Coordinates of C-alpha atoms in Angstrom, one line a residue:
X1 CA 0.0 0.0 0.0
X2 CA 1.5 3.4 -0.9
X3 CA 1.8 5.7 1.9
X4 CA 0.6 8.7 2.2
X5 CA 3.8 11.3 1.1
X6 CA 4.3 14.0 3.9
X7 CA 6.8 17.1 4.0
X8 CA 9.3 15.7 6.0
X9 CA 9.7 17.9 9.5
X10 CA 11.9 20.0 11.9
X11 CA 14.6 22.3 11.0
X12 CA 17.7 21.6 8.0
X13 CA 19.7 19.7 9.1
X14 CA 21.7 20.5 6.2
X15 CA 22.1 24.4 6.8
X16 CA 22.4 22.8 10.4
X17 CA 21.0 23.6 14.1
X18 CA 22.6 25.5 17.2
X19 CA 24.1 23.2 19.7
X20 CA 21.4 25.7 22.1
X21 CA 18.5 24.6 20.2
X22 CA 19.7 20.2 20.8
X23 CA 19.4 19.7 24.4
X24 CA 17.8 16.3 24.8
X25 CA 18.6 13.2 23.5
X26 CA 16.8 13.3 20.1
X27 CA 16.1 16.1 17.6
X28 CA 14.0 15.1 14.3
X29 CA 14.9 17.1 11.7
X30 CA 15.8 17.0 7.7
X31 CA 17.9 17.1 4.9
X32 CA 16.4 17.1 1.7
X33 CA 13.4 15.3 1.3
X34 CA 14.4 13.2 4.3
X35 CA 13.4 12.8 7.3
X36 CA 16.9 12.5 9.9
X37 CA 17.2 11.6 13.7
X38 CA 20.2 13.4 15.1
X39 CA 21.0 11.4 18.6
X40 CA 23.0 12.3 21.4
X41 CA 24.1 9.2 23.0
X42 CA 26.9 9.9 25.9
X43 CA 29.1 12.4 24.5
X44 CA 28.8 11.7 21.0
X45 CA 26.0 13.1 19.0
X46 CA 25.2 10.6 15.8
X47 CA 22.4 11.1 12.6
X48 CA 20.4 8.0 11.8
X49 CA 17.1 7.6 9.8
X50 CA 14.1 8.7 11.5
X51 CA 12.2 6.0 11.2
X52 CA 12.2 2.0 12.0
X53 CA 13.0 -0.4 8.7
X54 CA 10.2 -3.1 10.3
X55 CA 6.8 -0.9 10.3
X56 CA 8.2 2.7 10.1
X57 CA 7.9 3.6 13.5
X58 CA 8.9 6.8 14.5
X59 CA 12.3 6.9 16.2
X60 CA 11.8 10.6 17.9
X61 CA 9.2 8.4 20.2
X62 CA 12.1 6.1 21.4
X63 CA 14.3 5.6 23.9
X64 CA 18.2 6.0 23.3
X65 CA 20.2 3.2 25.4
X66 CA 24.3 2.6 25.0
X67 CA 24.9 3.0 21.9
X68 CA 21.7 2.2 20.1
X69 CA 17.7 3.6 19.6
X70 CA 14.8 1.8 20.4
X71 CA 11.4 1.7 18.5
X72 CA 8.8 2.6 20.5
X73 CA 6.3 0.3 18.2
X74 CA 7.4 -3.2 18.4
X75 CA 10.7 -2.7 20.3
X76 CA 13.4 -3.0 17.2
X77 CA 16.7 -1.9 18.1
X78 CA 19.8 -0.3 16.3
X79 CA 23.2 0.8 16.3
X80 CA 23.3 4.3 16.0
X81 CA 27.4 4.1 14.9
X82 CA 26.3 1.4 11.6
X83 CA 22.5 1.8 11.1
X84 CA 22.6 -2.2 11.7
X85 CA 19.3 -4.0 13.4
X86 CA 20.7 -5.1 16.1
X87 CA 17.5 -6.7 18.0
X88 CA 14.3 -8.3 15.9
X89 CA 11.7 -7.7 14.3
X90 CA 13.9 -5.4 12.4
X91 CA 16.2 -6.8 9.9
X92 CA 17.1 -4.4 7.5
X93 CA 19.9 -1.7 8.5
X94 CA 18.8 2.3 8.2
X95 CA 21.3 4.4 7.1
X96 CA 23.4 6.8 8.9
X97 CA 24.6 9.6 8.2
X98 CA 28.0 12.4 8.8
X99 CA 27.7 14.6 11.7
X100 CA 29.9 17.6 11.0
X101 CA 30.4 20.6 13.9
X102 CA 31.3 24.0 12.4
X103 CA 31.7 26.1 15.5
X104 CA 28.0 26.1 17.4
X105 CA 26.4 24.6 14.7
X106 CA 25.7 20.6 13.7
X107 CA 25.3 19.8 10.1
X108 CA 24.6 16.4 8.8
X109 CA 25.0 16.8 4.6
X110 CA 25.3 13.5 3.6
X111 CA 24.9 9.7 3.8
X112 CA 28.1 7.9 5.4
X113 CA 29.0 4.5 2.7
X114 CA 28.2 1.2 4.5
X115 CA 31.0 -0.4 5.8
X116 CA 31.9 -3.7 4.3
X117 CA 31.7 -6.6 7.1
X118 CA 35.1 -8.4 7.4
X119 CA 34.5 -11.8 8.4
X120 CA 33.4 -12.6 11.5
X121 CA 33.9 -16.3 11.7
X122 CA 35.5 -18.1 14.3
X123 CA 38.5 -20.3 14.2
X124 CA 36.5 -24.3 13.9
X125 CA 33.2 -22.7 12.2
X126 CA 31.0 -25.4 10.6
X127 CA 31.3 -25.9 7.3
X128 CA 27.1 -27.1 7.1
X129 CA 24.8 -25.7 9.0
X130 CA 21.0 -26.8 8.2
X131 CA 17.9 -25.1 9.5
X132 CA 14.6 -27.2 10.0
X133 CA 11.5 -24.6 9.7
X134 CA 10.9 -21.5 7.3
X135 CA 9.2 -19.3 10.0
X136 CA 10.4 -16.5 12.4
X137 CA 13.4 -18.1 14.0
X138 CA 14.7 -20.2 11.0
X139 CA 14.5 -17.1 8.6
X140 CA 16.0 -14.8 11.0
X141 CA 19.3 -17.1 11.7
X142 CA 19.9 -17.6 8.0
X143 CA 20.2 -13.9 8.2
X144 CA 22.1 -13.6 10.7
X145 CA 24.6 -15.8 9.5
X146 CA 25.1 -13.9 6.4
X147 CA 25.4 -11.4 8.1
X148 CA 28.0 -12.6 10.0
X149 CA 29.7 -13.6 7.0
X150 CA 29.4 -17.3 7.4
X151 CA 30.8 -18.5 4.0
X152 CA 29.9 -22.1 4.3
X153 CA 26.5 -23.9 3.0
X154 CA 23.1 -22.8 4.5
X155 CA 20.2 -25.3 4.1
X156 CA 16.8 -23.5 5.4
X157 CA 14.0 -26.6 4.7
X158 CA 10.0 -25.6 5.5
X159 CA 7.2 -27.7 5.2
X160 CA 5.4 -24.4 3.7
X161 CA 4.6 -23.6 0.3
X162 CA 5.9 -20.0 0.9
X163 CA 9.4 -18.4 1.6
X164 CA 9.1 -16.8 5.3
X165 CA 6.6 -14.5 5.8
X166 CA 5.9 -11.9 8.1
X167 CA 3.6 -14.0 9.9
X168 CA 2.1 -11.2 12.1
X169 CA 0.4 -9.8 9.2
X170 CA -1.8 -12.5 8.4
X171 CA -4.2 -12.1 10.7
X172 CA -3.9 -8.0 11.3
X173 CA -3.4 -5.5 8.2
X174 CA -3.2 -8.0 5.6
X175 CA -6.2 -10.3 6.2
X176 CA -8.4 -6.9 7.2
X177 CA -7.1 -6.0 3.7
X178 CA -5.0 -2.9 4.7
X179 CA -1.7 -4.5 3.6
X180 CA -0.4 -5.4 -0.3
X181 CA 1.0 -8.9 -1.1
X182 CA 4.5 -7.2 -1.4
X183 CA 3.9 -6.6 2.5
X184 CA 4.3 -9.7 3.5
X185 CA 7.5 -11.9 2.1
X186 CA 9.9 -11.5 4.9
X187 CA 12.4 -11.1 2.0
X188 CA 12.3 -10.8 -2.1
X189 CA 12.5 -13.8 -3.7
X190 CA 15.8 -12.8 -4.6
X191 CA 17.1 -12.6 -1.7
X192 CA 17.9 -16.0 -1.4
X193 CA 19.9 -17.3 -4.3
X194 CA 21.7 -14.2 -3.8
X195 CA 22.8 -15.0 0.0
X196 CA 23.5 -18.4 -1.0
X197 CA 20.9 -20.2 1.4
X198 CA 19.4 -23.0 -0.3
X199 CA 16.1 -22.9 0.8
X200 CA 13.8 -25.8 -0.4
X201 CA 9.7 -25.4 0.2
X202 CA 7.6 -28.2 0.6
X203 CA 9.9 -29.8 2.5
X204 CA 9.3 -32.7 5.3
X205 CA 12.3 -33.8 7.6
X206 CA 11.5 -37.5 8.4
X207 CA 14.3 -38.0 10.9
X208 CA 17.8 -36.8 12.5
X209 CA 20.4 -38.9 13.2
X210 CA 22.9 -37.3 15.9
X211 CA 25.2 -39.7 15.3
X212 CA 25.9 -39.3 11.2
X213 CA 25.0 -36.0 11.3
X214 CA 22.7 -35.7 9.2
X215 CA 18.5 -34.9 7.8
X216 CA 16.0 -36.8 6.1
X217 CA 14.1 -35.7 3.5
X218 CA 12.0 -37.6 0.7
X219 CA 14.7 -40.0 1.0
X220 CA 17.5 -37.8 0.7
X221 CA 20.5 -37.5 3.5
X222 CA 21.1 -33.5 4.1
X223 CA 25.0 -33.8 6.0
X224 CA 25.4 -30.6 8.9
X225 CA 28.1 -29.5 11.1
X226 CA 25.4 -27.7 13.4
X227 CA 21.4 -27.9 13.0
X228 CA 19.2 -25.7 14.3
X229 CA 15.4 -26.6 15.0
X230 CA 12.7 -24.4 14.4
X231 CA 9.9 -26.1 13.5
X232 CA 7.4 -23.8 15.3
X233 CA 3.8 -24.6 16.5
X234 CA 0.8 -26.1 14.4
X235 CA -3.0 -25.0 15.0
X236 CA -4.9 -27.2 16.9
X237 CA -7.8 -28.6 15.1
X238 CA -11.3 -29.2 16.2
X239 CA -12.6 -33.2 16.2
X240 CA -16.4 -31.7 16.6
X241 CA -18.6 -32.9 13.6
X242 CA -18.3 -30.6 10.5
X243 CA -14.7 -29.2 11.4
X244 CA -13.2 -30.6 8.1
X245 CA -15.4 -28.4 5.5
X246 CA -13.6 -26.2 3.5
X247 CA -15.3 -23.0 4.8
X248 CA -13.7 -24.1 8.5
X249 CA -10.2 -22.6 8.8
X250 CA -6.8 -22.7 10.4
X251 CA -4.8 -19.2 10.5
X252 CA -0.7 -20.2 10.7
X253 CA 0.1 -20.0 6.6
X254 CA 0.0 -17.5 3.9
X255 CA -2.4 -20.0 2.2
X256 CA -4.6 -20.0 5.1
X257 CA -4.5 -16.5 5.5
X258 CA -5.6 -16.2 1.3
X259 CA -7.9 -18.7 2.0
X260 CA -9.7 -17.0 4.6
X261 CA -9.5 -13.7 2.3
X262 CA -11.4 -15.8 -0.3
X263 CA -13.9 -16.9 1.7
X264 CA -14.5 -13.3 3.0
X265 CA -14.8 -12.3 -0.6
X266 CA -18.9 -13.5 -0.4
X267 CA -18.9 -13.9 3.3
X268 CA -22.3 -12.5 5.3
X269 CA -21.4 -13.7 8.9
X270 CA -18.4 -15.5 10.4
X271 CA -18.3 -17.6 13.3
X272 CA -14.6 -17.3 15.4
X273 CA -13.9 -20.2 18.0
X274 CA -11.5 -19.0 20.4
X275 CA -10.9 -15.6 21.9
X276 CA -7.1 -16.1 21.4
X277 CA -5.1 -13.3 20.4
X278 CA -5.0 -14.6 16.9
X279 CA -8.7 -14.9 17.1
X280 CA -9.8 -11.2 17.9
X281 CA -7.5 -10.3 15.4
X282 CA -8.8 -12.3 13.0
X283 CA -12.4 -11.0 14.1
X284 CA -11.1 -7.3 14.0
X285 CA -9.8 -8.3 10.5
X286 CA -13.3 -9.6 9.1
X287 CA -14.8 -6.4 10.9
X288 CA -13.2 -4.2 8.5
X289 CA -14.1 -6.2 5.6
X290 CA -18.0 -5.4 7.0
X291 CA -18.6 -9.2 7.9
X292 CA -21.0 -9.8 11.2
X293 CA -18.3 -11.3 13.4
X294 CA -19.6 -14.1 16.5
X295 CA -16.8 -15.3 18.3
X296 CA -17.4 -18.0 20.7
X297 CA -15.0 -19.5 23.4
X298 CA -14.9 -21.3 26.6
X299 CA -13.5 -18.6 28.7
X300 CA -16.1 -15.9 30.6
X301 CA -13.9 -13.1 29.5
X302 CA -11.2 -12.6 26.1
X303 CA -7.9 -13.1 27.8
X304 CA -7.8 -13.2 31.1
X305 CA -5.9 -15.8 32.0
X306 CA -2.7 -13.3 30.8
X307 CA -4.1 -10.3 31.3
X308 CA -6.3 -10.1 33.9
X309 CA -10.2 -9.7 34.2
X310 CA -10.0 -5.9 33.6
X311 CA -7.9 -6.2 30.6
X312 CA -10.6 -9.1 29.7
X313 CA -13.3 -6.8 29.9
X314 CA -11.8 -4.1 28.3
X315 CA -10.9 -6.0 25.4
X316 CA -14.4 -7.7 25.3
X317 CA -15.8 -3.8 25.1
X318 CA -13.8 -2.6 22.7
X319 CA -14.9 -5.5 20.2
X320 CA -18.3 -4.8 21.1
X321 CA -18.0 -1.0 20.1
X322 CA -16.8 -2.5 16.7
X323 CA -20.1 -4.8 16.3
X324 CA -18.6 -8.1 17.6
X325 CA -21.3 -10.7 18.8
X326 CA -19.3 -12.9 22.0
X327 CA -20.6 -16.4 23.0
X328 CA -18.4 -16.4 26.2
X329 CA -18.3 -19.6 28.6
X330 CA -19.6 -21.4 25.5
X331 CA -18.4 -23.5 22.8
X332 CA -19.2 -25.2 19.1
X333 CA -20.5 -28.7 19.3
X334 CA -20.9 -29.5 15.4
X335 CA -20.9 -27.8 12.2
X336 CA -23.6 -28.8 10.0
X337 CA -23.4 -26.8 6.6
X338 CA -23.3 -23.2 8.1
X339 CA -24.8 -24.1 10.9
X340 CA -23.0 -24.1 14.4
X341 CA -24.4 -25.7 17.0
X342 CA -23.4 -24.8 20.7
X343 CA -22.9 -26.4 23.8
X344 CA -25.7 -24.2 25.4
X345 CA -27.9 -25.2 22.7
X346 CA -28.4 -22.2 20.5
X347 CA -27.3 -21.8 16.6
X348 CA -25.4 -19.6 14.7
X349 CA -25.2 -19.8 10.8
X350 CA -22.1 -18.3 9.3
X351 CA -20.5 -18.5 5.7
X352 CA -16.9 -18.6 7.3
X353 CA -15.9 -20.4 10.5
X354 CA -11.9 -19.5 11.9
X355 CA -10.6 -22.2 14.7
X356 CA -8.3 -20.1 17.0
X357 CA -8.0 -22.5 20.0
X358 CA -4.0 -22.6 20.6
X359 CA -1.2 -24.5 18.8
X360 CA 0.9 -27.0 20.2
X361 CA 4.4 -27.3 19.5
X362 CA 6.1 -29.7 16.6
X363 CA 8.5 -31.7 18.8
X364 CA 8.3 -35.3 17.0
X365 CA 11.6 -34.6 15.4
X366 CA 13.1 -33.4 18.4
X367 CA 11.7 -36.4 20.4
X368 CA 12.8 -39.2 17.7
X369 CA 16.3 -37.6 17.8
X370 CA 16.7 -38.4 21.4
X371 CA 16.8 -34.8 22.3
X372 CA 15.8 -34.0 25.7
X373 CA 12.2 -33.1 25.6
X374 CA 9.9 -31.4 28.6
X375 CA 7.0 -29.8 27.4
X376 CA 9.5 -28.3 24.6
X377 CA 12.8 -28.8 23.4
X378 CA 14.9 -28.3 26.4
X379 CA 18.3 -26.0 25.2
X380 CA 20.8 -24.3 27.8
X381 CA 21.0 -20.6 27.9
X382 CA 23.0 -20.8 24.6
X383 CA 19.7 -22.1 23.1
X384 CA 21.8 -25.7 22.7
X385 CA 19.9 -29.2 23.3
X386 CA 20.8 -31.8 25.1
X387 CA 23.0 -33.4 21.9
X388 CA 25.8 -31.0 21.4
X389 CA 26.0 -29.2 17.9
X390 CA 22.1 -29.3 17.5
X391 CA 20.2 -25.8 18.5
X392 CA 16.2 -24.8 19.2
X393 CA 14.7 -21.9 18.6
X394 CA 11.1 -20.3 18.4
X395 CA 8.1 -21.8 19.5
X396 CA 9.7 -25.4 20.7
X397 CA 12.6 -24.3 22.8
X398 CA 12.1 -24.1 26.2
X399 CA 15.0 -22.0 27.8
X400 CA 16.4 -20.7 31.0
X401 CA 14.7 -17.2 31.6
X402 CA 16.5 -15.2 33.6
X403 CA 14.1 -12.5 34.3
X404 CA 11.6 -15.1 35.5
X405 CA 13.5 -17.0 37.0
X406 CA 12.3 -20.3 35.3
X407 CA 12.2 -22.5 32.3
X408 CA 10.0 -20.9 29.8
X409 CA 8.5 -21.4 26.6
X410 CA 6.8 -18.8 24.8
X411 CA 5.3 -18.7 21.4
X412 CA 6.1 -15.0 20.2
X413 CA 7.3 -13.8 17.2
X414 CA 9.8 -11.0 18.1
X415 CA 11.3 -14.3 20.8
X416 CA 11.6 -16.5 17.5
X417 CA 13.8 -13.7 15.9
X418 CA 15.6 -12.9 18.4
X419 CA 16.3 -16.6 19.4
X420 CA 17.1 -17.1 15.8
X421 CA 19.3 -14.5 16.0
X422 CA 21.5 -15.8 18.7
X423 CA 21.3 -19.5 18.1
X424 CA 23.0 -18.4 14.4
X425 CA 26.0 -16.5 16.0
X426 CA 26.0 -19.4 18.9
X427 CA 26.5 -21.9 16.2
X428 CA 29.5 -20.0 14.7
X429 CA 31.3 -20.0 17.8
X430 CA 29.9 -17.4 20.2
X431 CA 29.0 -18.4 23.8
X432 CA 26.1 -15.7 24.2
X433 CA 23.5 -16.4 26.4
X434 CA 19.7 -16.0 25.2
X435 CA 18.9 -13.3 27.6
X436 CA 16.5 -11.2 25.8
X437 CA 12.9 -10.5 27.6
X438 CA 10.4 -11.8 25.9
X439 CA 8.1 -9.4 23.8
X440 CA 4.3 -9.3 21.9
X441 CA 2.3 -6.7 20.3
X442 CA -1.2 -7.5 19.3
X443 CA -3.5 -5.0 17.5
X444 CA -7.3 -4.7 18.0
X445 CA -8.9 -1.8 15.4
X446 CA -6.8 1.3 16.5
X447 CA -5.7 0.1 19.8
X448 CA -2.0 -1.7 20.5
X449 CA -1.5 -3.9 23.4
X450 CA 2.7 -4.5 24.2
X451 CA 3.7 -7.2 26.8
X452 CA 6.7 -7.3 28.1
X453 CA 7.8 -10.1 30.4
X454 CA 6.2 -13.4 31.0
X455 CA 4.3 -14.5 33.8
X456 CA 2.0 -17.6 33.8
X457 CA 0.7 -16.1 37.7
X458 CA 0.4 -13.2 39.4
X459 CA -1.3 -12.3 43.1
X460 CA -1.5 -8.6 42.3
X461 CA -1.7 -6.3 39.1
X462 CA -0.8 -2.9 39.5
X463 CA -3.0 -0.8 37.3
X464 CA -1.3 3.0 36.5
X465 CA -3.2 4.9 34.5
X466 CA -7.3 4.1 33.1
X467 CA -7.6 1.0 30.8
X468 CA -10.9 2.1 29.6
X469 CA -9.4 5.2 28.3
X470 CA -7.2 3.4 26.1
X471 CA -4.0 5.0 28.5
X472 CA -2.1 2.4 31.3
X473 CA 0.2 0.5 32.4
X474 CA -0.3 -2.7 33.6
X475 CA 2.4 -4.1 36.5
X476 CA 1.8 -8.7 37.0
X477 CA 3.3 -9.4 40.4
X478 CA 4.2 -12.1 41.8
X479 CA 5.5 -11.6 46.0
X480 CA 6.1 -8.6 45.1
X481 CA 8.1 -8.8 42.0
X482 CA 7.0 -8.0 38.9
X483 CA 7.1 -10.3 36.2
X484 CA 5.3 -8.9 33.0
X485 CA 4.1 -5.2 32.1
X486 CA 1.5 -4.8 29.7
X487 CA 0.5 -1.1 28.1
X488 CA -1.8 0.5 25.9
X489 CA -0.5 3.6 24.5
X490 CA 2.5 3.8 27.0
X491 CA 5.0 3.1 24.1
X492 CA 8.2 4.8 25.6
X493 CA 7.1 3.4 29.7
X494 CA 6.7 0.0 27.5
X495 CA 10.4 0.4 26.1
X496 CA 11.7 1.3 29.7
X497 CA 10.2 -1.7 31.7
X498 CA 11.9 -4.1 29.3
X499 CA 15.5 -2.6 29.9
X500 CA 14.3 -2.2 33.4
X501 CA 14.3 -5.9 33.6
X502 CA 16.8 -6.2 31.3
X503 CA 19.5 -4.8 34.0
X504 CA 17.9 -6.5 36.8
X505 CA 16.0 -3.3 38.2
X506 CA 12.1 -3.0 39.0
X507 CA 10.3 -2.0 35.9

């Protein structure tokens, strides 16, 4: 979708600004038709693009920590000395540009040339490394070990009919119809032959052998030096009558998501089972398509089990302002044609039925390969399993959190990424500990919800601010300690309670 062109803002940065007039930490400004950031970080002042290369968040609304500039949106990070994305869901660097001082004045004039990455490989780096899964925390390793300069062979294998996708998008912008196709590759279909990572779709890995070292697929031996898992999380699927029609769908592909789109095409009323996240997405989705939207679900209020009953009701609320119909502490028995029958006996006929009742993790590999396995693929805080040279990342690992305190699994995108991320450098050599704190955004009509945190219990929740009014911030505690923030509209707080935790402090 082409975006709306606006004058870009604040003063030239080309015919410069007073040191006087850049007292804080940021100044947005321009030069040209550009929009530039200049940043003050310690005693250096630095020019970067103004806005974030993952959904164009605005920079200015950031925080600036060590070095680097944090998007208030979805929490991407970068260097403000290379432009590089340093911390998912960004991937792509921003540029930056020359600071010049001429007496009291800063200019910035022009672009600085990207620096060329010298290699970065260790002494013993594999020679193989093959990645099991095309979604969030397979794509983003292959990255990262290009980036990284890894020269040897790169093997990414999916089970999906697409190259990685910006899975995120498939049940928000793009299946509400706000959102082109181009939106949505992770990467141009370029990209790949031009990295050098053999990426082959419609692939199924049968088996690992630990011992040989090495894949099966379709009969076919695939040799690694190190393997990363990544298989992700499938939907689970309804055994009620009726759940196998084609008008009853899944939402985890692009071919689901297009599927869904179809059906919307002609659809009158849609039926969504499960007040998941995904699932009042998708209902806010079909909303803005104009489809009469019923969700039904088990649960007496959306999402409280992680975020409380005020949350739950606020959420509820602001679904009903949009014309959402809610079968709460309810659920589908059959599905007859378009009709759905309930538990509590009434019926609801809809053109389009979405099933949004949870995935569970893909661990059969993991479990046939004699990995350790405990409601997820158990790795060490280098994100290694129990066989040495083999890694987990995404929605199957299950690591040691150190803000929580205990072995988590969590099944967020920006954690995939970011796990991803370090698994690739940990398999090049690195000992760096996964210490990231775990991150989701979810999007309901004009309203964002950030998490930060994880906590499966709390005893108290500290509310600051008004949730009704759309403006809080949301403290889980457990004996005191909190474990998880949540916010609406309290981007920059948002930003602070994850470095907060990330230093060991109180958010």
């Amino acid at each position: 979708m082409a975006e709306q062109q606006v004058a870009p803002a604040g003063p030239d940065l080309s015919q410069g600004v007073s040191a006087g007039d850049f007292k804080g930490e940021t100044l947005l400004g321009r030069v040209g038709d550009q929009e530039v950031l200049l940043v003050r970080s310690g005693s250096e002042i630095f020019a970067i693009d103004a806005h974030c290369s993952h959904y164009h968040g605005p920079l200015v609304d950031g925080i600036v920590t060590d070095g680097g500039i944090r998007c208030p949106w979805h929490h991407a990070c970068f260097d403000l000395r290379t432009g590089e994305a340093i911390r998912a869901p960004a991937l792509s660097p921003l540029a930056v540009w020359e600071v010049e001082q001429e007496g009291d004045r800063i200019l910035v004039r022009r672009k600085r040339e990207q620096p060329k990455a010298a290699s970065k490989e260790s002494t013993g780096a594999p020679e193989k490394i093959v990645i099991v899964g095309g979604g969030a925390a397979g794509f983003a390793a292959a990255e990262m070990l290009r980036r990284r300069e890894f020269r040897g062979s790169i093997v990414l294998l999916s089970n999906d009919t697409a190259a990685p996708v910006d899975r995120p998008n498939l049940s928000k912008d793009y299946l509400a119809g706000n959102a082109p196709e181009d939106w949505v590759p992770l990467r141009p279909d370029g990209f790949y032959a031009e990295a050098g990572i053999d990426i082959r779709l419609n692939s199924e890995v049968t088996a690992i052998d630990a011992k040989a070292r090495h894949v099966s697929v379709a009969g076919d031996n695939i040799p690694y030096d190190r393997l990363l898992l990544a298989t992700g999380a499938e939907p689970v699927r309804l055994t009620i009558p009726g759940a196998e029609q084609p008008h009853v769908h899944t939402l985890r592909t692009l071919a689901e998501s297009r599927a869904i789109i179809a059906g919307a095409s002609n659809a009158r009323r849609a039926i969504v089972i499960g007040a998941s996240f995904i699932g009042l997405e998708v209902a806010a989705s079909l909303r803005a398509r104009e489809i009469e939207v019923h969700v039904v679900a088990p649960e007496q209020r959306p999402m409280e089990r992680l975020l409380g009953p005020d949350m739950g009701d606020f959420i509820r609320a602001l679904h009903e302002e949009h014309g959402v119909i809610f079968h709460l502490g309810d659920t589908v028995t059959e599905i007859d044609g378009k009709r759905a029958t309930l538990k509590s006996g009434g019926v609801v006929e809809a053109d389009l039925v979405i099933v949004g009742v949870g995935v569970r993790p893909r661990l059969t590999l993991a479990e046939r390969a004699g990995l350790k396995v405990h409601h997820g693929v158990v790795v060490d805080r280098f994100l290694e399993s129990s066989v040495p040279g083999i890694f987990a990342a995404g929605d199957i690992a299950r690591w040691p959190d150190p803000h929580s305190k205990q072995n988590i699994r969590v099944e967020h995108w920006v954690v995939a990424q970011r796990q991803g991320q370090t698994a690739a450098r940990n398999m090049l050599g690195a000992r760096e500990a996964f210490d990231a704190v775990p991150f989701f955004w979810s999007q309901h009509y004009d309203v964002p919800i950030n998490y930060v945190g994880h906590a499966e219990a709390w005893d108290e929740i500290a509310v600051d601010g008004d949730i009704m009014a759309r403006d809080c911030l949301l403290r889980y505690k457990s004996k005191g300690r909190v474990l998880a923030v949540a916010s609406i509209y309290r981007d920059v707080a948002n930003l602070q309670a994850e470095l907060a935790m990330e230093q060991g402090r109180e958010p």
